[in-house]
mmCIF file of C-alpha atoms in Angstrom:
data_model
loop_
_atom_site.group_PDB
_atom_site.id
_atom_site.type_symbol
_atom_site.label_atom_id
_atom_site.label_comp_id
_atom_site.label_asym_id
_atom_site.label_seq_id
_atom_site.Cartn_x
_atom_site.Cartn_y
_atom_site.Cartn_z
ATOM 1 C CA MET X 63 -47.726 80.191 -14.204
ATOM 2 C CA VAL X 64 -48.533 83.875 -15.241
ATOM 3 C CA SER X 65 -45.912 86.272 -14.466
ATOM 4 C CA VAL X 66 -45.876 90.111 -14.152
ATOM 5 C CA GLU X 67 -43.148 92.829 -14.003
ATOM 6 C CA ALA X 68 -42.123 93.962 -10.667
ATOM 7 C CA SER X 69 -42.745 97.413 -11.773
ATOM 8 C CA ALA X 70 -46.511 96.645 -12.390
ATOM 9 C CA PRO X 71 -49.149 98.351 -10.427
ATOM 10 C CA GLY X 72 -50.077 96.631 -7.013
ATOM 11 C CA TRP X 73 -53.577 95.497 -8.301
ATOM 12 C CA ALA X 74 -52.077 93.796 -11.313
ATOM 13 C CA ARG X 75 -49.623 91.847 -9.186
ATOM 14 C CA ARG X 76 -52.529 90.810 -6.881
ATOM 15 C CA VAL X 77 -54.498 89.822 -9.843
ATOM 16 C CA VAL X 78 -51.540 87.700 -11.169
ATOM 17 C CA ASP X 79 -51.068 86.175 -7.401
ATOM 18 C CA ASP X 80 -54.800 85.208 -7.292
ATOM 19 C CA LEU X 81 -54.674 83.883 -10.734
ATOM 20 C CA ASN X 82 -51.744 81.498 -10.099
ATOM 21 C CA ALA X 83 -53.140 80.525 -6.743
ATOM 22 C CA GLU X 84 -56.315 79.359 -8.568
ATOM 23 C CA LEU X 85 -54.517 77.661 -11.375
ATOM 24 C CA ASP X 86 -52.453 75.742 -8.618
ATOM 25 C CA ARG X 87 -55.652 74.527 -7.142
ATOM 26 C CA LEU X 88 -57.105 73.484 -10.369
ATOM 27 C CA ARG X 89 -53.889 71.541 -11.111
ATOM 28 C CA SER X 90 -54.023 69.703 -7.753
ATOM 29 C CA GLN X 91 -57.622 68.715 -8.307
ATOM 30 C CA ARG X 92 -57.142 67.253 -11.818
ATOM 31 C CA ARG X 93 -54.030 65.170 -10.564
ATOM 32 C CA ASN X 94 -56.773 63.249 -8.233
ATOM 33 C CA ALA X 95 -59.529 63.205 -10.678
ATOM 34 C CA PRO X 96 -60.537 60.522 -13.399
ATOM 35 C CA VAL X 97 -59.797 61.547 -16.751
ATOM 36 C CA PRO X 98 -62.908 61.869 -19.253
ATOM 37 C CA LEU X 99 -62.383 60.182 -22.416
ATOM 38 C CA PRO X 100 -63.741 61.948 -25.635
ATOM 39 C CA SER X 101 -66.719 60.127 -26.982
ATOM 40 C CA PHE X 102 -67.144 59.075 -30.576
ATOM 41 C CA SER X 103 -69.602 56.897 -32.638
ATOM 42 C CA LYS X 104 -68.428 54.267 -34.926
ATOM 43 C CA ALA X 105 -69.473 56.488 -37.802
ATOM 44 C CA ASP X 106 -67.478 59.489 -36.502
ATOM 45 C CA LEU X 107 -64.273 57.783 -35.290
ATOM 46 C CA PRO X 108 -61.346 59.926 -36.025
ATOM 47 C CA ALA X 109 -58.422 58.770 -38.113
ATOM 48 C CA ALA X 110 -56.517 56.407 -35.925
ATOM 49 C CA PRO X 111 -53.113 57.046 -37.516
ATOM 50 C CA SER X 112 -53.662 60.736 -36.661
ATOM 51 C CA TYR X 113 -53.969 59.754 -32.990
ATOM 52 C CA PRO X 114 -51.399 56.885 -32.101
ATOM 53 C CA ARG X 115 -51.431 56.120 -28.369
ATOM 54 C CA CYS X 116 -54.572 58.099 -27.598
ATOM 55 C CA MET X 117 -57.793 56.757 -25.997
ATOM 56 C CA ILE X 118 -61.460 57.365 -26.859
ATOM 57 C CA PHE X 119 -64.814 56.021 -25.831
ATOM 58 C CA VAL X 120 -67.106 54.397 -28.234
ATOM 59 C CA PRO X 121 -70.713 54.134 -27.006
ATOM 60 C CA ASP X 122 -72.029 52.284 -29.857
ATOM 61 C CA GLU X 123 -69.518 49.476 -30.185
ATOM 62 C CA ALA X 124 -71.120 45.832 -31.377
ATOM 63 C CA GLY X 125 -70.147 44.339 -27.944
ATOM 64 C CA GLY X 126 -71.495 47.380 -25.930
ATOM 65 C CA ALA X 127 -69.930 50.740 -25.243
ATOM 66 C CA THR X 128 -66.223 50.492 -24.719
ATOM 67 C CA PRO X 129 -63.024 52.234 -24.209
ATOM 68 C CA ALA X 130 -60.615 52.106 -27.397
ATOM 69 C CA PHE X 131 -57.120 53.105 -28.308
ATOM 70 C CA SER X 132 -55.359 53.844 -31.529
ATOM 71 C CA ASP X 133 -52.390 51.659 -32.321
ATOM 72 C CA GLY X 134 -51.345 54.002 -34.968
ATOM 73 C CA THR X 135 -53.322 52.187 -37.729
ATOM 74 C CA THR X 136 -56.880 51.379 -36.284
ATOM 75 C CA TRP X 137 -58.871 51.937 -33.116
ATOM 76 C CA ARG X 138 -58.901 48.683 -30.937
ATOM 77 C CA ARG X 139 -61.083 47.953 -28.013
ATOM 78 C CA VAL X 140 -59.192 48.113 -24.722
ATOM 79 C CA ALA X 141 -60.978 44.741 -23.321
ATOM 80 C CA ASP X 142 -59.690 42.381 -26.057
ATOM 81 C CA ARG X 143 -57.612 44.442 -28.629
ATOM 82 C CA ALA X 144 -60.213 43.691 -31.367
ATOM 83 C CA ILE X 145 -60.611 46.324 -34.040
ATOM 84 C CA VAL X 146 -63.763 48.580 -33.301
ATOM 85 C CA SER X 147 -66.539 47.371 -35.603
#
C-alpha cells in the first residue's frame, strides 16, 4: 500500500488512491490465478542448495518436461522424487 501525507496536494492524493485501487485489483487477480514456474534447462539448473523448498519447470528432463523442487541438496522431479538427470 502506498501512502501520502494528508497535506499533499489533492492531485497527489488522487494518484495514490488510484494506485492503491489498482494494486488491490491486481492482488485479487493473482490469488485466483495459476502460478507460473520459472523454466530451466538441465544444463542451466540453479544451485539447489540456494533454493530449498522452491519449484521450477525442467523442459528437457529425461522422462519429458516436468516440474521439480529443491530438497535443499538436489533438484527432484515432483512425480517420483527422482533426481533431475
